[in-house]
PDB file of C-alpha atoms (C1' of nucleotides) in Angstrom:
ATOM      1  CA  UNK M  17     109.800 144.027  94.276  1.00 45.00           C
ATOM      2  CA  UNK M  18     107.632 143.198  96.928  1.00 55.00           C
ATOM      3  CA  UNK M  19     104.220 141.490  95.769  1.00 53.00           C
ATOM      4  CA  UNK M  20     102.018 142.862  98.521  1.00 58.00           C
ATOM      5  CA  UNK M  21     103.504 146.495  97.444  1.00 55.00           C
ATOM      6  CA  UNK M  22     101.976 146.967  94.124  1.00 53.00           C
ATOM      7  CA  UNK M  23      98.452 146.228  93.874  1.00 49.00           C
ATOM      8  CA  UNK M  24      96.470 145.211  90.940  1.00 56.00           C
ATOM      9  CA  UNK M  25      97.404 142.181  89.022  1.00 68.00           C
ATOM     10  CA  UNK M  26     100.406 140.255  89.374  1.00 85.00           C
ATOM     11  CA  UNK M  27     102.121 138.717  86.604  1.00 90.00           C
ATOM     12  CA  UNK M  28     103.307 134.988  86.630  1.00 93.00           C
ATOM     13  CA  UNK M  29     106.882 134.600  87.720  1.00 95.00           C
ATOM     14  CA  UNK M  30     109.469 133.698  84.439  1.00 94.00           C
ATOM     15  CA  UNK M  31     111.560 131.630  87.048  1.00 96.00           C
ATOM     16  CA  UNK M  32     111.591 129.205  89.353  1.00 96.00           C
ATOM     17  CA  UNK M  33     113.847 131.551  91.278  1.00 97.00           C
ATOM     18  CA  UNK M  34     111.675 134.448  91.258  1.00 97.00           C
ATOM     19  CA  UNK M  35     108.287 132.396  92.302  1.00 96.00           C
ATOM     20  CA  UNK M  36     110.102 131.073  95.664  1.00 96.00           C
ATOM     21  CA  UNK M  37     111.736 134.617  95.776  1.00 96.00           C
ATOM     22  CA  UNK M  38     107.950 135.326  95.955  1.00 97.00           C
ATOM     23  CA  UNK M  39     106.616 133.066  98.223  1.00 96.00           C
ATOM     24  CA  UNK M  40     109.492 133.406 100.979  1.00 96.00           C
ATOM     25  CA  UNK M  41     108.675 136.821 100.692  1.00 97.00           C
ATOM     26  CA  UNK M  42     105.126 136.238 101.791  1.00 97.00           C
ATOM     27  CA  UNK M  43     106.803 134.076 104.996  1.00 97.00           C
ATOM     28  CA  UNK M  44     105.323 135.404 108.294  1.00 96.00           C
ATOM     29  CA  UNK M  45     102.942 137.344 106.888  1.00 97.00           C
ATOM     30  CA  UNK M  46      98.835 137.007 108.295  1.00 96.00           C
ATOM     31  CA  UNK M  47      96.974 136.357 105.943  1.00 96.00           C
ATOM     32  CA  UNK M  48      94.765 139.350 106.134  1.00 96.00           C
ATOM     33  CA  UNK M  49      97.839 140.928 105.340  1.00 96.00           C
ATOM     34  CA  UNK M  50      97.465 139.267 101.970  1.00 97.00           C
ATOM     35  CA  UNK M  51      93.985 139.413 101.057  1.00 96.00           C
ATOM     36  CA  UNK M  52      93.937 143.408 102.318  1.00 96.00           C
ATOM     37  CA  UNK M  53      96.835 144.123 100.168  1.00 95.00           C
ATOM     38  CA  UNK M  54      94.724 141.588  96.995  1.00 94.00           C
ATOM     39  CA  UNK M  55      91.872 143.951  97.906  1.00 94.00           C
ATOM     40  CA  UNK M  56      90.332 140.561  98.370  1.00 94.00           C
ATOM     41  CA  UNK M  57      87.196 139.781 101.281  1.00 94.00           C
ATOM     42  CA  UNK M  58      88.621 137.783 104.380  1.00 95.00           C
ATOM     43  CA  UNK M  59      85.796 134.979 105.414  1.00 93.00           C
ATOM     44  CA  UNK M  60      84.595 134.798 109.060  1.00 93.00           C
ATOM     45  CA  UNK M  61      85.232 131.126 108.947  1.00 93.00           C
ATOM     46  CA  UNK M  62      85.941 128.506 106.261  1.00 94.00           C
ATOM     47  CA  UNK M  63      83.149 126.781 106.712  1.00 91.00           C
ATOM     48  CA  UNK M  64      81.531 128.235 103.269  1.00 90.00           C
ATOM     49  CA  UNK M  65      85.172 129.209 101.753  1.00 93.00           C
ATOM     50  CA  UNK M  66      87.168 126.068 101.411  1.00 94.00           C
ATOM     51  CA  UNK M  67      89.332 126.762  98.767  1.00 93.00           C
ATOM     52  CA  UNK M  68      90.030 130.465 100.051  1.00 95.00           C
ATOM     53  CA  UNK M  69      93.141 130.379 101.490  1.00 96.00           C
ATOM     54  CA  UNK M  70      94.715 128.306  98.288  1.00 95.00           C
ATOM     55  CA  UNK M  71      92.858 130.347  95.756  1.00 93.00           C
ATOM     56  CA  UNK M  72      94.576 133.764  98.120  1.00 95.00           C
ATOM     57  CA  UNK M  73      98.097 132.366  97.545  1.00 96.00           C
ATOM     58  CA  UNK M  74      97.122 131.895  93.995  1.00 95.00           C
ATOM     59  CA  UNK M  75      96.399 136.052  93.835  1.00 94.00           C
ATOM     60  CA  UNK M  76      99.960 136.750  95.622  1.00 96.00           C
ATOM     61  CA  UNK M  77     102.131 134.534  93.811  1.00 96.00           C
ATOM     62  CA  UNK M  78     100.820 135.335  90.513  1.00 95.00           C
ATOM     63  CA  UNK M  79      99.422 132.213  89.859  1.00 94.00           C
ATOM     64  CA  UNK M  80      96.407 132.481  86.551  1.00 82.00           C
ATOM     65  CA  UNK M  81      93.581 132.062  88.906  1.00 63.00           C
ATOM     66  CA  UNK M  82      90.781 129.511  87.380  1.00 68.00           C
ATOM     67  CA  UNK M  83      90.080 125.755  87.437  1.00 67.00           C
ATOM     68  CA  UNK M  84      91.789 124.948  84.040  1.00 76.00           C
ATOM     69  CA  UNK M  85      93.922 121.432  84.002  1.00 82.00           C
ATOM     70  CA  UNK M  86      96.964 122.928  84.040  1.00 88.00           C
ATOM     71  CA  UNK M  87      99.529 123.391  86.681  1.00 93.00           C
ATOM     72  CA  UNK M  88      99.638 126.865  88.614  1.00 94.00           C
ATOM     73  CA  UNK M  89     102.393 127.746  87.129  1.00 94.00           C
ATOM     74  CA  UNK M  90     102.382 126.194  83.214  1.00 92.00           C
ATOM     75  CA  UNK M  91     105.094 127.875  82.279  1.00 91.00           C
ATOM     76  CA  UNK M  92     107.399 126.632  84.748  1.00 94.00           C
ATOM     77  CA  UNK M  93     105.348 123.292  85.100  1.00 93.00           C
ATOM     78  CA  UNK M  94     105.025 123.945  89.325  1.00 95.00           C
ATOM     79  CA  UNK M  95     101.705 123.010  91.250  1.00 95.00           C
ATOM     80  CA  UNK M  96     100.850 125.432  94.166  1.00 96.00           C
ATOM     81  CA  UNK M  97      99.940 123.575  97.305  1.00 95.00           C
ATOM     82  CA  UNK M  98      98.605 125.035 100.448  1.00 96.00           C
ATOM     83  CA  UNK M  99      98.770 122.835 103.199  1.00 96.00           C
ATOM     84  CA  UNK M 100      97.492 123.771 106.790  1.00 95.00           C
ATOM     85  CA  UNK M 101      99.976 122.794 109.621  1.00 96.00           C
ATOM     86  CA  UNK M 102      99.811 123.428 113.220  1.00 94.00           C
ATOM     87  CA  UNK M 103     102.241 125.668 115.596  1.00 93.00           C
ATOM     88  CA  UNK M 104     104.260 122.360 115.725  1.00 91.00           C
ATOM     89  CA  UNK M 105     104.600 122.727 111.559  1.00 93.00           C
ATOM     90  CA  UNK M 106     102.947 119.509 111.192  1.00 93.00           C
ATOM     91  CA  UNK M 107      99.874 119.161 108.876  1.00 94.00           C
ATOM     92  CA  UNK M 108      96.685 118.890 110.389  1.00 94.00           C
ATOM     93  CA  UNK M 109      94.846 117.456 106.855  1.00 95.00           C
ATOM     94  CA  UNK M 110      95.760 115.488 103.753  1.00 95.00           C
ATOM     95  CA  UNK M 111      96.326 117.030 100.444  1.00 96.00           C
ATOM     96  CA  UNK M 112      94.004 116.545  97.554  1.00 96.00           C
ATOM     97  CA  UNK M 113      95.614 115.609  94.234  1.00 95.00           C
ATOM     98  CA  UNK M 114      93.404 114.761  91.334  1.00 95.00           C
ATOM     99  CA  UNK M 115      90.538 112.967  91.106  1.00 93.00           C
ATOM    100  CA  UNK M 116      90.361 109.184  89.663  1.00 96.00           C
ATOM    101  CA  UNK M 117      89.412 107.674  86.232  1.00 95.00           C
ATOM    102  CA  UNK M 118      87.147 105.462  87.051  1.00 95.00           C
ATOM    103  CA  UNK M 119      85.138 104.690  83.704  1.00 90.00           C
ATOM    104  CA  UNK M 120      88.296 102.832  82.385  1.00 91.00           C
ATOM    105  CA  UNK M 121      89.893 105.679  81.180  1.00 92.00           C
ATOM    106  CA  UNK M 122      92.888 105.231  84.194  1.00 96.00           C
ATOM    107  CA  UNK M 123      96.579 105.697  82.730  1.00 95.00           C
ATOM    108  CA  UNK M 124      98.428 102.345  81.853  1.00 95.00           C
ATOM    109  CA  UNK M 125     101.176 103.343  84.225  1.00 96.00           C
ATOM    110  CA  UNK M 126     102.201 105.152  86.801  1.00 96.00           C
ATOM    111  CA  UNK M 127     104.447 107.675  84.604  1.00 96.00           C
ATOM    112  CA  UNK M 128     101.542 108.428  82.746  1.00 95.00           C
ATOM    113  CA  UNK M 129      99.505 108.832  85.592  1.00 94.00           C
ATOM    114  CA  UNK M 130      97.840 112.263  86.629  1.00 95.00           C
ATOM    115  CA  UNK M 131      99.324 111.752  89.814  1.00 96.00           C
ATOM    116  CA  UNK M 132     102.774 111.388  88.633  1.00 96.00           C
ATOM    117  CA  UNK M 133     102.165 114.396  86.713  1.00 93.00           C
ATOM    118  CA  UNK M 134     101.097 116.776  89.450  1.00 94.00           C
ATOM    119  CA  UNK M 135     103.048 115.534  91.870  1.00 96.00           C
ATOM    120  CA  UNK M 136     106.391 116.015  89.285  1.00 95.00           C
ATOM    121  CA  UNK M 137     107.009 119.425  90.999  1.00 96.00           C
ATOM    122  CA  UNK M 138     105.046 120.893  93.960  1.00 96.00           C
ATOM    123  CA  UNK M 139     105.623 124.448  96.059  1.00 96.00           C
ATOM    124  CA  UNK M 140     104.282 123.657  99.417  1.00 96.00           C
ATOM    125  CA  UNK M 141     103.151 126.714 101.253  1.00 96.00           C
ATOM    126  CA  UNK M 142     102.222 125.904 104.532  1.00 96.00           C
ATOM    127  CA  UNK M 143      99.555 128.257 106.837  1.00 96.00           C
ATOM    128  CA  UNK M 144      99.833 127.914 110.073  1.00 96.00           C
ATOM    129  CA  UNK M 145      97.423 127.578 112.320  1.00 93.00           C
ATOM    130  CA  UNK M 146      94.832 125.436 113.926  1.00 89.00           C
ATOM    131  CA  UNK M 147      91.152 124.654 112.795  1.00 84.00           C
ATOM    132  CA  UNK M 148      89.749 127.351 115.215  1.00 84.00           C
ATOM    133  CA  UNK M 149      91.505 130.494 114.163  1.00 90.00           C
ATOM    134  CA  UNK M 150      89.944 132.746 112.297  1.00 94.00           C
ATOM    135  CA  UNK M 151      91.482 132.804 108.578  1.00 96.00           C
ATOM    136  CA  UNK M 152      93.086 136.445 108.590  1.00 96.00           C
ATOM    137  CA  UNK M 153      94.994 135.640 111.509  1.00 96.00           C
ATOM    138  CA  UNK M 154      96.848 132.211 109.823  1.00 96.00           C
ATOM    139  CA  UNK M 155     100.183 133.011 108.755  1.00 96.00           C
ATOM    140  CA  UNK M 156     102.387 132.008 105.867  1.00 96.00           C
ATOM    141  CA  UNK M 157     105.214 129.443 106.468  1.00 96.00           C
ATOM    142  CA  UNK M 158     108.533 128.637 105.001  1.00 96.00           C
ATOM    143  CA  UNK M 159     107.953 127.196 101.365  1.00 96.00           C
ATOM    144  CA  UNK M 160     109.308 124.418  99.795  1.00 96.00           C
ATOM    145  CA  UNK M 161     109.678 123.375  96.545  1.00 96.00           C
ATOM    146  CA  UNK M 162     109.776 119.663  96.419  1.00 95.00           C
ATOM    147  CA  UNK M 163     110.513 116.798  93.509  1.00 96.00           C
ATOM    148  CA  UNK M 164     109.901 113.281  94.861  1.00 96.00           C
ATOM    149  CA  UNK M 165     112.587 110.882  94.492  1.00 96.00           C
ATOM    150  CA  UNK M 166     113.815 107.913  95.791  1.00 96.00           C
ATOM    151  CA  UNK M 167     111.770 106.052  98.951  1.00 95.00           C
ATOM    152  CA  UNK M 168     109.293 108.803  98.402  1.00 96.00           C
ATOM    153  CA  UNK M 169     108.652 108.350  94.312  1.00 96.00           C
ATOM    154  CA  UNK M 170     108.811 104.582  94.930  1.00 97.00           C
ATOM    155  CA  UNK M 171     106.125 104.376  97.649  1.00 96.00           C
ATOM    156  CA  UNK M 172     103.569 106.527  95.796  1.00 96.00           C
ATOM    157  CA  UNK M 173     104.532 104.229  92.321  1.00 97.00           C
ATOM    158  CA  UNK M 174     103.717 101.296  95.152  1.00 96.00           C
ATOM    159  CA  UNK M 175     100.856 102.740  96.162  1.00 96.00           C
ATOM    160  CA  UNK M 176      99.322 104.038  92.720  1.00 96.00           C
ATOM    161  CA  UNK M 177      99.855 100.622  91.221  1.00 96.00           C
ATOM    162  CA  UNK M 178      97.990  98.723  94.135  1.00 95.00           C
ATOM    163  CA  UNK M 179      94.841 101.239  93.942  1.00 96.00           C
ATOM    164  CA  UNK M 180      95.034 101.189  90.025  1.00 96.00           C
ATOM    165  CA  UNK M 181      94.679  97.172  90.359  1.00 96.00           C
ATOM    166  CA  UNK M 182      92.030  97.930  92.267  1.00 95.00           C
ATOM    167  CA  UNK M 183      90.027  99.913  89.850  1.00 95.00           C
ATOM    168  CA  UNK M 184      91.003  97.857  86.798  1.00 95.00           C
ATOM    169  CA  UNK M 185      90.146  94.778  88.641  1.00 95.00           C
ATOM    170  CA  UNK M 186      86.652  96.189  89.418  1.00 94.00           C
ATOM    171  CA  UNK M 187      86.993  95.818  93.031  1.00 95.00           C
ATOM    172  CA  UNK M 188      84.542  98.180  93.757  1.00 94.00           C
ATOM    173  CA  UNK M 189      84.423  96.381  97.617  1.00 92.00           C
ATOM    174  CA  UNK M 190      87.830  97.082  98.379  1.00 92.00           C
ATOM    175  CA  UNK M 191      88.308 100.685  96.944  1.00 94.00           C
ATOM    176  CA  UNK M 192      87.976 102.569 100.330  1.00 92.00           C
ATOM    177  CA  UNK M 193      90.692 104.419 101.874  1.00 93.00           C
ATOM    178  CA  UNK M 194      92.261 101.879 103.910  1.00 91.00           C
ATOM    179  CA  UNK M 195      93.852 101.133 100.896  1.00 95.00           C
ATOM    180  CA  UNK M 196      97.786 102.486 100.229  1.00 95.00           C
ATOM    181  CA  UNK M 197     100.594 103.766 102.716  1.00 95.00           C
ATOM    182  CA  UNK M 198     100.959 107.550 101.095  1.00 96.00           C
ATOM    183  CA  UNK M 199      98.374 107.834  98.175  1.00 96.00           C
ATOM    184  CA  UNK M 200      94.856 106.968  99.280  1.00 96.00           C
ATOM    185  CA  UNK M 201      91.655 107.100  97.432  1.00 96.00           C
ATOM    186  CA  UNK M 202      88.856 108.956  99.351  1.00 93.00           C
ATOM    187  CA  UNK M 203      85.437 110.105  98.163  1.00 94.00           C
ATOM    188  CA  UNK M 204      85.963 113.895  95.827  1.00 94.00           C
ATOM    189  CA  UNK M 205      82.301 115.020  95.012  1.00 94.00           C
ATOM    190  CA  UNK M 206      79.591 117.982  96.473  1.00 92.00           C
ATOM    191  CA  UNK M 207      77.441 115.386  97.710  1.00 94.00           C
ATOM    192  CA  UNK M 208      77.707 111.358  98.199  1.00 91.00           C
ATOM    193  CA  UNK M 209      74.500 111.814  95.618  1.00 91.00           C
ATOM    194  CA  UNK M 210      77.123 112.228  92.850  1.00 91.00           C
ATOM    195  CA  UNK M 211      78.045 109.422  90.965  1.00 94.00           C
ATOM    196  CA  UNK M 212      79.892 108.550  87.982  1.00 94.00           C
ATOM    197  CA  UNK M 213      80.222 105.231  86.532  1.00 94.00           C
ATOM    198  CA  UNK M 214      82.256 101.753  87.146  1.00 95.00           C
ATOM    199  CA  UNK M 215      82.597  98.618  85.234  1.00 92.00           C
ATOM    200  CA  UNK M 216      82.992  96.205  87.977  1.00 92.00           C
ATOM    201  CA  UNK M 217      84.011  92.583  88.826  1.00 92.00           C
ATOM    202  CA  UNK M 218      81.454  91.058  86.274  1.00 93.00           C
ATOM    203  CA  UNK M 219      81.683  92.810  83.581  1.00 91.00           C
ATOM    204  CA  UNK M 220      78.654  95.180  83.946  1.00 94.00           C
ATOM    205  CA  UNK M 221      78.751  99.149  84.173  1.00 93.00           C
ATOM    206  CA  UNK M 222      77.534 100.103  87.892  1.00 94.00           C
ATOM    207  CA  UNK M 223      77.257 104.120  89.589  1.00 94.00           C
ATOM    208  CA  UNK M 224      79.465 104.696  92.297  1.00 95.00           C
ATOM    209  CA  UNK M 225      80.559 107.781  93.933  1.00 94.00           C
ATOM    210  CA  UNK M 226      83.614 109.967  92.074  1.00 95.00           C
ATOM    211  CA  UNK M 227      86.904 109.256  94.368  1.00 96.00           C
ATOM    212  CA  UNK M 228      90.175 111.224  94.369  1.00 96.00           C
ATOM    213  CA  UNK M 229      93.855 110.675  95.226  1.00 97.00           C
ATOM    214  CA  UNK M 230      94.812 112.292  98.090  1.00 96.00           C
ATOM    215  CA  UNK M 231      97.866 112.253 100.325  1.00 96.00           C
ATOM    216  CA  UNK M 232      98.323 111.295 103.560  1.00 94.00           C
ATOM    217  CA  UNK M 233      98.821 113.226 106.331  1.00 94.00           C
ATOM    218  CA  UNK M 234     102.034 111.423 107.573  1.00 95.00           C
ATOM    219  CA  UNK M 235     103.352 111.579 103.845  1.00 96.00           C
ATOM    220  CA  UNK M 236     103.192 115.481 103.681  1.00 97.00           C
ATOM    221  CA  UNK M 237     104.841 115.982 107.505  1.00 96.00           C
ATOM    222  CA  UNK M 238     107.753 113.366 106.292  1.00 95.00           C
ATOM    223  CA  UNK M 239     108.685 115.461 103.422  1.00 96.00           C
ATOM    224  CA  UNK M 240     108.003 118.774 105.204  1.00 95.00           C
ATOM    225  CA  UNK M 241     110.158 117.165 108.414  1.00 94.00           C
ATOM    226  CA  UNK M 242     113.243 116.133 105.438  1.00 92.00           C
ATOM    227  CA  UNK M 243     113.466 119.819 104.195  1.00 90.00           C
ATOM    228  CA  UNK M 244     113.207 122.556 107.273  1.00 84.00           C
ATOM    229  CA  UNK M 245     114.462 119.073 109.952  1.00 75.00           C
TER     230      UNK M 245
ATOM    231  C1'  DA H 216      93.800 113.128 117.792  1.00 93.28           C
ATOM    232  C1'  DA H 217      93.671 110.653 113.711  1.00 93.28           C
ATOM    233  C1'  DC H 218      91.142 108.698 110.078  1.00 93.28           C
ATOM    234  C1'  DT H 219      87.570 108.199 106.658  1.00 93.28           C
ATOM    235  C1'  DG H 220      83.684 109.593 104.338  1.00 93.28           C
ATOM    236  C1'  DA H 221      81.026 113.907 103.210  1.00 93.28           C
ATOM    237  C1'  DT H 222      80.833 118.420 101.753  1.00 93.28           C
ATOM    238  C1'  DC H 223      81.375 123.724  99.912  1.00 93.28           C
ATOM    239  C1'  DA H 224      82.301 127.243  96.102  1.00 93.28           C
ATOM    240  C1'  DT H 225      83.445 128.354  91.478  1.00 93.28           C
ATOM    241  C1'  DG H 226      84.591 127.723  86.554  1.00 93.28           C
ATOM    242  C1'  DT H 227      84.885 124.846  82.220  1.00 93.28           C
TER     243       DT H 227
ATOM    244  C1'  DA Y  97      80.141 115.786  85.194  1.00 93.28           C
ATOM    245  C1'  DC Y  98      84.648 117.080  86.285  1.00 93.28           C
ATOM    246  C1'  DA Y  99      88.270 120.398  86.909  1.00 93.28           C
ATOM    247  C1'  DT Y 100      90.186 123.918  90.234  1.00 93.28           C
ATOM    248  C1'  DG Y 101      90.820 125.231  95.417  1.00 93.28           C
ATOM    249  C1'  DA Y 102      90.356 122.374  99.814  1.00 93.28           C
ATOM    250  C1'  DT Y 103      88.106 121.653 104.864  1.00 93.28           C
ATOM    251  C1'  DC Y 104      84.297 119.736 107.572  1.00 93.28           C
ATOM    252  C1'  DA Y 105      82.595 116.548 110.772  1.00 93.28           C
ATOM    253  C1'  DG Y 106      81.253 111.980 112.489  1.00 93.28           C
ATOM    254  C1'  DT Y 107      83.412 107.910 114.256  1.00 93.28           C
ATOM    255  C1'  DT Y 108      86.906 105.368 116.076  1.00 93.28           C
TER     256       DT Y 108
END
DNA sequence: AACTGATCATGT
DNA sequence: ACATGATCAGTT
């Protein structure tokens, strides 16, 4: 059955088969397509609408739409990621991934990391199109459901372990985003007002602003690059 | 054009 | 304040 024929609510998929079923169904499609068929507003720009398109793909995949901590798809234990990529298919932004414990509640490895977790098993679905078209008229790509591995799991253990000295070493100075080759820390807050706390080199508790892992750009159009070539 | 820091909306 | 969904925009 075809998603974007029955409207109303759609119910998670029980597979992993059926949810990329889904999603290559959705392939091509404009995404005013979508959001007419979701019965759901299409923004002018996304200026004021950030998570729009992501929260859209949520609505036609099936995905419990909400900001619980839990993957997209719990069941199935699969993180939805939208990632915007130009006509060339190459991503034009970096991915956000969770934000970081800074307070000295950070994991004691990188398996028990939050970034291990969510990164365990991601569906890419990538829009295409390029910063000045309008949302509607961004279209659906070719998903790809992706488990690191190999060079790819060992560079972001690399890089998670380097940042995680950071934070544990109170390096407050060097935690910028310079700082890792495919995980990078950048600031993750509504305003650089925000601030959330940081025992640093000395010893004493200091306000900084809230960070978040993110991938980099290059990272995301490697793996895209391995699976469609 | 890429990179880094700043920001927007919504829900728990 | 932090989780979800990310993109914006100034600088290099």
């Amino acid at each position: 059955m075809d998603p974007l024929d029955q409207p109303g609510r759609l119910l998670p998929p029980e597979t992993e088969a059926e949810l990329l079923g889904r999603a290559w169904r959705l392939a091509g499609r404009p995404l005013s397509v979508l959001a007419a068929a979701l019965r759901v507003p299409v923004p002018p720009d996304l200026r004021r609408h950030k998570g729009w398109i992501g929260e859209l793909l949520e609505l036609a995949l099936g995905s419990w739409a909400g900001s619980r901590a839990e993957p997209d798809f719990p069941e199935l234990g699969i993180e939805l990621k939208t990632v915007p990529v130009g006509a060339d298919a190459r991503p034009t932004q970096s991915t956000y991934v969770c934000t970081a414990n800074l307070d000295g509640s950070l994991a004691g490895s990188w398996e028990e990391s939050r970034v291990f977790e969510k990164l365990a098993c991601v569906l890419w679905v990538p829009i295409v199109g390029d910063k000045s078209s309008p949302p509607g008229e961004r279209v659906v790509g070719a998903p790809l459901l992706w488990r690191p591995e190999g060079a790819e799991l060992e560079q972001l253990r690399t890089d998670w372990n380097e940042i995680a000295e950071l934070i544990r070493g109170g390096h407050l100075d060097r935690l910028d985003a310079r700082v890792g080759e495919a995980l990078h820390l950048r600031p993750k807050a509504a305003s650089s007002r925000d601030t959330t706390r940081f025992l640093n080199r000395e010893g004493q508790w200091v306000q900084t602003g809230p960070r978040g892992f993110y991938l980099r750009r290059t990272f995301t159009e490697a793996l895209l690059a391995r699976a469609f070539g």
